[in-house]
PDB file of C-alpha atoms and ligand atoms in Angstrom:
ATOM      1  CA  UNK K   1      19.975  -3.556   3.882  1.00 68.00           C
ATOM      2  CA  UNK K   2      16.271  -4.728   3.294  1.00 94.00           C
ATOM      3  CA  UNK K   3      15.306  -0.993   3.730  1.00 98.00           C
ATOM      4  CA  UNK K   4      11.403  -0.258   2.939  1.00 98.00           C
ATOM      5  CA  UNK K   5       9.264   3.104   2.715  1.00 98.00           C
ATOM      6  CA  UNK K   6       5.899   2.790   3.540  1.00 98.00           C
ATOM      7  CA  UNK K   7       3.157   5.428   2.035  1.00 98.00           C
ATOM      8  CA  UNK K   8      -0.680   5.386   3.545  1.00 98.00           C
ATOM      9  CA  UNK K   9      -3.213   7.558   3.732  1.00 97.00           C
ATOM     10  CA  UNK K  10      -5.585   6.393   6.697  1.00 97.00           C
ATOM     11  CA  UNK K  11      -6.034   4.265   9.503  1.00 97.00           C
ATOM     12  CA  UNK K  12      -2.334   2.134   8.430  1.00 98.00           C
ATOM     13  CA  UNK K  13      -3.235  -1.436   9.566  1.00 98.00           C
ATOM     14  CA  UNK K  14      -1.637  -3.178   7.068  1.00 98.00           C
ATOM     15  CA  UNK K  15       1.278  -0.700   7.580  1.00 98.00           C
ATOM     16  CA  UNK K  16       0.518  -2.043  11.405  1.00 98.00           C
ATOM     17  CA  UNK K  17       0.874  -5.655   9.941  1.00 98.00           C
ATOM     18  CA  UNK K  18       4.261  -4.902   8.375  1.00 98.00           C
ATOM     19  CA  UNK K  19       5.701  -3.062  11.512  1.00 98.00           C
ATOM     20  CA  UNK K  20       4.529  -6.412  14.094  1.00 98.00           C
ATOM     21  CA  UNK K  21       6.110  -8.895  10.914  1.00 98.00           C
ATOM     22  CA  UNK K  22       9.279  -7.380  11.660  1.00 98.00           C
ATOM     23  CA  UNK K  23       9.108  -7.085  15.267  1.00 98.00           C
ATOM     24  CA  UNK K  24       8.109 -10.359  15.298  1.00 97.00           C
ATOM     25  CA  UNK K  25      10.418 -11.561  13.270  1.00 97.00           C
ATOM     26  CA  UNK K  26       8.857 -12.858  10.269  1.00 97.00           C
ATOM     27  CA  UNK K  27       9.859 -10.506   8.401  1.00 98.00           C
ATOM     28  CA  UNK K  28      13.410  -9.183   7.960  1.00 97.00           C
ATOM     29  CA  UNK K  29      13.056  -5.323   7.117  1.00 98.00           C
ATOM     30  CA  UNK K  30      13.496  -2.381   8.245  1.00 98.00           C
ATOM     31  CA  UNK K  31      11.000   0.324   7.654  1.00 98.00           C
ATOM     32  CA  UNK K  32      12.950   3.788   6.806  1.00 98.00           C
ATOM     33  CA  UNK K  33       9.938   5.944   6.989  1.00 98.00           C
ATOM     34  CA  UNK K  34       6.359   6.712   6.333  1.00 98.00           C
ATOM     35  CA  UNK K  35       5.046   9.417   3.708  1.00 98.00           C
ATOM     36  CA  UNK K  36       1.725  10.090   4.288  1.00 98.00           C
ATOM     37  CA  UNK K  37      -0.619  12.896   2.215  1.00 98.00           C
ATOM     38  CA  UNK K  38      -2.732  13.543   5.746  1.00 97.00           C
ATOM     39  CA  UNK K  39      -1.822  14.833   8.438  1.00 95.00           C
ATOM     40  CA  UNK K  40      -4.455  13.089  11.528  1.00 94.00           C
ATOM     41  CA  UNK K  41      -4.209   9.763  10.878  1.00 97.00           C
ATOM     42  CA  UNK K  42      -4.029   6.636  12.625  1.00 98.00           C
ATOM     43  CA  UNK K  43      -1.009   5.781  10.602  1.00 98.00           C
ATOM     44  CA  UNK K  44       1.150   8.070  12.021  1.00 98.00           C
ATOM     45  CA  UNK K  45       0.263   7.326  15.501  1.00 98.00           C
ATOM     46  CA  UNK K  46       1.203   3.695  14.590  1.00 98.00           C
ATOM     47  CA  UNK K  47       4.627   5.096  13.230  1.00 98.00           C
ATOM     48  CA  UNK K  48       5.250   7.047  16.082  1.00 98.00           C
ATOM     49  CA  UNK K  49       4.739   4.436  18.881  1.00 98.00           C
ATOM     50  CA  UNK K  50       7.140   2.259  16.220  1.00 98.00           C
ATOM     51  CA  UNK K  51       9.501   4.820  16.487  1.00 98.00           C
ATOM     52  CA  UNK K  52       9.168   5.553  12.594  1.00 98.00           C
ATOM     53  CA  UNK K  53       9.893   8.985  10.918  1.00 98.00           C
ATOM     54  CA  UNK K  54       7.028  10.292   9.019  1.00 98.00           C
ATOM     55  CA  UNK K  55       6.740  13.012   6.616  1.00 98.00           C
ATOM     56  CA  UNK K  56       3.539  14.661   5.283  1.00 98.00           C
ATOM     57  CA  UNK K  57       3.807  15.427   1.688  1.00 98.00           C
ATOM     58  CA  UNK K  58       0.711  16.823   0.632  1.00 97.00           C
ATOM     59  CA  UNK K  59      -0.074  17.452  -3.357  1.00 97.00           C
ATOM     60  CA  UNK K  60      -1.641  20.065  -2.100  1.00 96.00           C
ATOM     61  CA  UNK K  61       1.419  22.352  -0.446  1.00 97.00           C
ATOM     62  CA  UNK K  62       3.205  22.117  -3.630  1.00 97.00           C
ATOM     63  CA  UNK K  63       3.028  24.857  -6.630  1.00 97.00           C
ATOM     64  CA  UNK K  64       2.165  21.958  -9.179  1.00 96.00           C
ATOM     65  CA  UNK K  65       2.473  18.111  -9.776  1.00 96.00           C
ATOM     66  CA  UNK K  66       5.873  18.203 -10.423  1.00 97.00           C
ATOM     67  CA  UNK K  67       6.894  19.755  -7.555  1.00 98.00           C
ATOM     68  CA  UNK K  68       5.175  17.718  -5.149  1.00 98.00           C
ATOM     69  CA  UNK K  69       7.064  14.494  -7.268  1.00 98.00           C
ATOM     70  CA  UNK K  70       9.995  16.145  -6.677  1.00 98.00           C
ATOM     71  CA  UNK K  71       9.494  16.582  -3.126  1.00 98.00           C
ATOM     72  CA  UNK K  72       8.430  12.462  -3.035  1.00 98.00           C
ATOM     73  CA  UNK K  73      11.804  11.665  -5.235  1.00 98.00           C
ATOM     74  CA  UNK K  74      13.923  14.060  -2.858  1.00 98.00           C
ATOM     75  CA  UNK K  75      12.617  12.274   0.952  1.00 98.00           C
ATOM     76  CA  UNK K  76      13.061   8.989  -1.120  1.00 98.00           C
ATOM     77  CA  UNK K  77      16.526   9.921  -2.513  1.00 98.00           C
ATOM     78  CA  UNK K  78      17.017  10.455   1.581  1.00 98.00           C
ATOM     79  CA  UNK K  79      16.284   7.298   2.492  1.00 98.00           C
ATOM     80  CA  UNK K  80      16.933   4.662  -0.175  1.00 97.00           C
ATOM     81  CA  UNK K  81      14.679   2.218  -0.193  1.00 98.00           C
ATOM     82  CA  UNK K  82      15.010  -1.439  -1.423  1.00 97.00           C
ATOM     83  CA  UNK K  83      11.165  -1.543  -2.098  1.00 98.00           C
ATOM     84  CA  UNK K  84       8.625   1.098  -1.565  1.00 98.00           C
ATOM     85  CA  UNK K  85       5.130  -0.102  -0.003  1.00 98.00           C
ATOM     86  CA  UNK K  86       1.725   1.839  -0.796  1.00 98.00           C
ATOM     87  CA  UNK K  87      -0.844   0.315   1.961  1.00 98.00           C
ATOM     88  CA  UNK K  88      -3.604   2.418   1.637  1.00 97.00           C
ATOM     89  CA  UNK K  89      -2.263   5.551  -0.221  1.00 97.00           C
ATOM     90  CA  UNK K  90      -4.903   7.907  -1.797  1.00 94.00           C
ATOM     91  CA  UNK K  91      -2.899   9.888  -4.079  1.00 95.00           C
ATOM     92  CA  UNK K  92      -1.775   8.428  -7.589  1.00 94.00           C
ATOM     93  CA  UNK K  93       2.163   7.945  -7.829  1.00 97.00           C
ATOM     94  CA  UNK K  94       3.838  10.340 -10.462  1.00 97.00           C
ATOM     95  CA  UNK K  95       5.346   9.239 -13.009  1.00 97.00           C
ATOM     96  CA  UNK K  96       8.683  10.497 -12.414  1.00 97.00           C
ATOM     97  CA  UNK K  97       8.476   8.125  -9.273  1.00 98.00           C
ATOM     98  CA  UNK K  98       7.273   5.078 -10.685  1.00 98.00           C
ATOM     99  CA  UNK K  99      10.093   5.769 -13.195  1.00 97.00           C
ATOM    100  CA  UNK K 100      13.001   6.184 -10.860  1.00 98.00           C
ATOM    101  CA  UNK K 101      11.105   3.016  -8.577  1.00 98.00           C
ATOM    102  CA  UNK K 102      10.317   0.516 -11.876  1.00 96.00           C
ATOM    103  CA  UNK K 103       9.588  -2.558 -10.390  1.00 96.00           C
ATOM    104  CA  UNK K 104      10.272  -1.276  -6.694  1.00 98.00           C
ATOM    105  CA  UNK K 105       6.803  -0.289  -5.882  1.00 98.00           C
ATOM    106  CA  UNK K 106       4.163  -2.553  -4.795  1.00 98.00           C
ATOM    107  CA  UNK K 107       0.277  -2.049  -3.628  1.00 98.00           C
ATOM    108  CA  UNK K 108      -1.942  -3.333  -1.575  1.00 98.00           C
ATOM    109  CA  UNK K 109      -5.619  -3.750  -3.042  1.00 97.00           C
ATOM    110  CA  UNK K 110      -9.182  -5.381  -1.395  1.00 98.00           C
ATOM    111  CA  UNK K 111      -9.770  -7.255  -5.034  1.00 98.00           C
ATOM    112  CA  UNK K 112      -8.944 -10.196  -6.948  1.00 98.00           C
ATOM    113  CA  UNK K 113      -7.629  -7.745  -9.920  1.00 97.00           C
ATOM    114  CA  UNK K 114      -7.928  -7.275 -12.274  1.00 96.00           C
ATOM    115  CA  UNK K 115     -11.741  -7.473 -10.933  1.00 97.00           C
ATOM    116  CA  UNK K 116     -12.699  -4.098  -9.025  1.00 97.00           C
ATOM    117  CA  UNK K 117      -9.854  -1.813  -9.942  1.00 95.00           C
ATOM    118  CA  UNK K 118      -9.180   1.379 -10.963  1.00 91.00           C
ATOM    119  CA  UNK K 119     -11.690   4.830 -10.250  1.00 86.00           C
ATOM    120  CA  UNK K 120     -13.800   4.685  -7.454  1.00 90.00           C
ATOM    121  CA  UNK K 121     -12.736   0.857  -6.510  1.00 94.00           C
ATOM    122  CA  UNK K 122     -11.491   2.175  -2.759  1.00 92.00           C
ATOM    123  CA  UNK K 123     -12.598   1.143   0.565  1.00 92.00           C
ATOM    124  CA  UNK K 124     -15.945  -0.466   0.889  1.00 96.00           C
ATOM    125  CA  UNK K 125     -17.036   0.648  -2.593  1.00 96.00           C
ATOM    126  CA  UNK K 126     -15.020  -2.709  -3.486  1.00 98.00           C
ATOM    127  CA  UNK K 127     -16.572  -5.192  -1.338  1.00 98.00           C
ATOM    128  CA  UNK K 128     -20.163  -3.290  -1.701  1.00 98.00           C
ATOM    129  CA  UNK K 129     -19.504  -3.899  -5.924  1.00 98.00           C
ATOM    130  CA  UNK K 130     -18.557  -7.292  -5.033  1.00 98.00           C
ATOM    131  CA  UNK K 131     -21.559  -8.235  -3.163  1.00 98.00           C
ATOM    132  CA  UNK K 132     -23.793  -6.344  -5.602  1.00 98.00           C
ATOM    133  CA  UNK K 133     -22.801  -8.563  -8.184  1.00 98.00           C
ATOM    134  CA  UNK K 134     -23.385 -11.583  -6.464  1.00 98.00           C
ATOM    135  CA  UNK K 135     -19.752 -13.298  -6.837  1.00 98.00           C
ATOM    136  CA  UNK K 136     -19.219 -16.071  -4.364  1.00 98.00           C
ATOM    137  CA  UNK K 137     -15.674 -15.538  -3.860  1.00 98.00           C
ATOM    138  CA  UNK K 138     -13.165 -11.730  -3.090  1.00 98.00           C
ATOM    139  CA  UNK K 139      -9.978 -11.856  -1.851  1.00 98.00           C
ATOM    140  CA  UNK K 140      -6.921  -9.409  -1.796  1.00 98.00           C
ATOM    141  CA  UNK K 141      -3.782  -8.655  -4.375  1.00 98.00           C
ATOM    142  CA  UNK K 142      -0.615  -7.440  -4.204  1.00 98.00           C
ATOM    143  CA  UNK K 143       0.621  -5.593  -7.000  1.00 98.00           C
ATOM    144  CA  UNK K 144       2.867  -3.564  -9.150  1.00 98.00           C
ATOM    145  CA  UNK K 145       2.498  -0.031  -9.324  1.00 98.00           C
ATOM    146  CA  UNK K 146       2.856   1.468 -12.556  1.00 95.00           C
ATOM    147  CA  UNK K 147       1.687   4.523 -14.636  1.00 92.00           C
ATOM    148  CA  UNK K 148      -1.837   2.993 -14.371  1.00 88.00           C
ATOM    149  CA  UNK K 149      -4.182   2.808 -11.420  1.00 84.00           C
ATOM    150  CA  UNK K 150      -4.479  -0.535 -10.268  1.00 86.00           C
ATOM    151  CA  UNK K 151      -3.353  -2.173 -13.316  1.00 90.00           C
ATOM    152  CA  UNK K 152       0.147  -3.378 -12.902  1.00 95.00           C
ATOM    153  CA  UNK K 153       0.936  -6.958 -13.050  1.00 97.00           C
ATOM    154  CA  UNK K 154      -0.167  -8.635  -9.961  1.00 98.00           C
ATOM    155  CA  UNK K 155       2.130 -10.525  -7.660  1.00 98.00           C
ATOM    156  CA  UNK K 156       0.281 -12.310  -5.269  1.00 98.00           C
ATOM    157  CA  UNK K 157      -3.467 -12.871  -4.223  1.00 98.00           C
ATOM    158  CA  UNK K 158      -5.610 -14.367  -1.980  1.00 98.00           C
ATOM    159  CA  UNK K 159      -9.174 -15.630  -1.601  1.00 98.00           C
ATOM    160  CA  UNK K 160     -11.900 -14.947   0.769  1.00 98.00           C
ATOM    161  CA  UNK K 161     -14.779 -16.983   0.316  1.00 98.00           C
ATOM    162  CA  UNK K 162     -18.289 -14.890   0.489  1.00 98.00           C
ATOM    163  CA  UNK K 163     -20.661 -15.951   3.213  1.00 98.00           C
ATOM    164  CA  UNK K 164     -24.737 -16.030   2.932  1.00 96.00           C
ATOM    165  CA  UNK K 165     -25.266 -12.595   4.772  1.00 96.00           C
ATOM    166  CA  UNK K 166     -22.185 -10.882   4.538  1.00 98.00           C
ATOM    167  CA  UNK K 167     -22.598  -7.132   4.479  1.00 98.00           C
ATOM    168  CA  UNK K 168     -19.349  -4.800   3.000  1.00 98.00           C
ATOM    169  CA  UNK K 169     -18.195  -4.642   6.787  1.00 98.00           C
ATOM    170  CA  UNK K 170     -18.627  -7.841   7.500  1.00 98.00           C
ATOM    171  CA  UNK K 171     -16.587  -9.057   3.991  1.00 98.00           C
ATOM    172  CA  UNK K 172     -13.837  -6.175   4.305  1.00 98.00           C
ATOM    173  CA  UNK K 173     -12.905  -7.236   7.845  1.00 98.00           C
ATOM    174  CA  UNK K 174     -12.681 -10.447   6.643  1.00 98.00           C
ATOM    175  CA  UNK K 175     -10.451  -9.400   2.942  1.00 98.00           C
ATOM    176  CA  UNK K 176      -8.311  -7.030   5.460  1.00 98.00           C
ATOM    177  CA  UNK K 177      -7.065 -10.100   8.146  1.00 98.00           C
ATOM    178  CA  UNK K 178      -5.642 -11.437   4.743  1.00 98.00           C
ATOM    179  CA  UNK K 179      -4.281  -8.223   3.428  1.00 98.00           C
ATOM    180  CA  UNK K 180      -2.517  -8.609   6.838  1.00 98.00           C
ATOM    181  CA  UNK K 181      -0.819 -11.844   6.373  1.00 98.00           C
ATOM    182  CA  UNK K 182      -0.107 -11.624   2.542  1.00 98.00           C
ATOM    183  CA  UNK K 183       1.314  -8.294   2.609  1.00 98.00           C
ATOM    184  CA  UNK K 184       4.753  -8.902   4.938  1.00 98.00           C
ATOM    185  CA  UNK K 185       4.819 -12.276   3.152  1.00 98.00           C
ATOM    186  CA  UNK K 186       5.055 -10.518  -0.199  1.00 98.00           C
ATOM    187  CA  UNK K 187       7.384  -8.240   0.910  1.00 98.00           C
ATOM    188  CA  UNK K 188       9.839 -10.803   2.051  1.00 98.00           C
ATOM    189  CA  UNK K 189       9.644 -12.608  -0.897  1.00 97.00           C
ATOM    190  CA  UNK K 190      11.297  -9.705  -2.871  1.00 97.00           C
ATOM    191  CA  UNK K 191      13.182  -7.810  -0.771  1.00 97.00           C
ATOM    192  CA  UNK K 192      14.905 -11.259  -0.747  1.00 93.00           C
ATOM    193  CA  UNK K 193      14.712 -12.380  -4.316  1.00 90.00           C
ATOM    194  CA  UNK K 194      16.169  -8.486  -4.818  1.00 81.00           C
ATOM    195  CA  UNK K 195      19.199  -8.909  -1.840  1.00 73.00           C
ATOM    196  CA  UNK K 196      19.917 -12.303  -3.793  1.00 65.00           C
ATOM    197  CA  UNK K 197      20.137 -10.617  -7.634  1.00 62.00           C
TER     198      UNK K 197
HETATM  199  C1  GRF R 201      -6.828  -1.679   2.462  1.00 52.36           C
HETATM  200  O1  GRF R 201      -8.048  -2.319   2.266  1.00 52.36           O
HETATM  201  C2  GRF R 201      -5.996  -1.743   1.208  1.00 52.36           C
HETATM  202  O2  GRF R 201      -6.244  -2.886   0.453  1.00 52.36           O
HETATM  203  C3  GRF R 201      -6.453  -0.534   0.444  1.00 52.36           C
HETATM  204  O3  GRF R 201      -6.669   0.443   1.428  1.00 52.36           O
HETATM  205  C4  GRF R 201      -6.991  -0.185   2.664  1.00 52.36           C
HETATM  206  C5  GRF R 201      -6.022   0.360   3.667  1.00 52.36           C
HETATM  207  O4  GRF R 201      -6.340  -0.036   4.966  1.00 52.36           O
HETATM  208  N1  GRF R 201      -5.504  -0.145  -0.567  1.00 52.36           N
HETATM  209  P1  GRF R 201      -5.326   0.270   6.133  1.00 52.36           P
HETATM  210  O5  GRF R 201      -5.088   1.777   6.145  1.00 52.36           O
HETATM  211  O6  GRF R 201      -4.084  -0.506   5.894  1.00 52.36           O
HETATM  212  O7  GRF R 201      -6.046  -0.155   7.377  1.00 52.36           O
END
């Protein structure tokens, strides 16, 4: 079964983007749950029209971080996912689950990385840094999560092209519509090089 979990933090369109691929069906998945650090977001209103179970798991309710990994590892043990999707997650994966998920966990991320990663590259701080420095060309990558923020090997990326006048708005709107199509695509692609290994 080409089960994924999907973890975000805000409004969830790309999470949005996965649950229309499969509904669609472009993409052949089925999305076991949402874990979400936030309680009023978008995201979970978009799981619960899907018909999605969500659970909050906030660092925050948990005596230290390796309790609130262990809570993570003990919903995940629950549900077994394939692959393990982080569209717009705020909070850094522990270790322990990047350990038990090597390989399994991909992200999401408004940059041509390694350009624009890491601390305080979220949101429009990346397209504002990318306009500030005057680069004709952003895009979007998909990539590995490991024990480093925004450095594991990247998967997949693609271009947007910088237009005279674009503000951050206008350029994120424009990175996001192809977060939209390369993320599902992505996803396919190894949840069936994984179902054929
Ligand atoms: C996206 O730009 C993604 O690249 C980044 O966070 C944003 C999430 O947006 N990691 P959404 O919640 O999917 O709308």
């Amino acid at each position: 079964m080409n089960k994924i979990v999907v973890f975000a933090s805000g409004s969830g369109s790309n999470f949005q983007a996965i649950i229309d691929a499969i509904e669609n069906g472009d993409l052949d998945a089925h999305i076991a749950g949402l874990i979400t650090n936030k309680k009023r977001i978008q995201a979970i209103r978009r799981a619960q029209k899907a018909g999605i179970p969500v659970r909050v798991i906030k660092p925050g309710d948990y005596s230290g971080p390796d309790e609130f990994s262990a809570a993570l590892l003990r919903q995940l043990r629950l549900w077994e996912p394939s692959l393990i999707i982080l569209a717009g997650y705020m909070v850094k994966i522990p270790e322990e689950v990047v350990s038990e998920y090597r390989n399994r966990i991909i992200n999401i991320h408004p940059s041509l990385l390694p350009k624009y990663g890491g601390r305080g590259y979220f949101g429009i701080n990346v397209h504002k840094a990318v306009l500030e420095a005057g680069d004709d060309v952003s895009g979007c990558s998909v990539h590995l999560v490991n024990e480093k923020y925004d450095q594991g090997p990247v998967i997949a990326q693609r271009k947007v092209l910088v237009q005279t006048g674009d503000t951050p708005d206008s350029l994120a709107e424009r990175v996001l519509a192809e977060e939209h199509k390369l993320l599902p695509e992505v996803i396919g692609q190894l949840l069936s090089a994984t179902s054929n290994s």
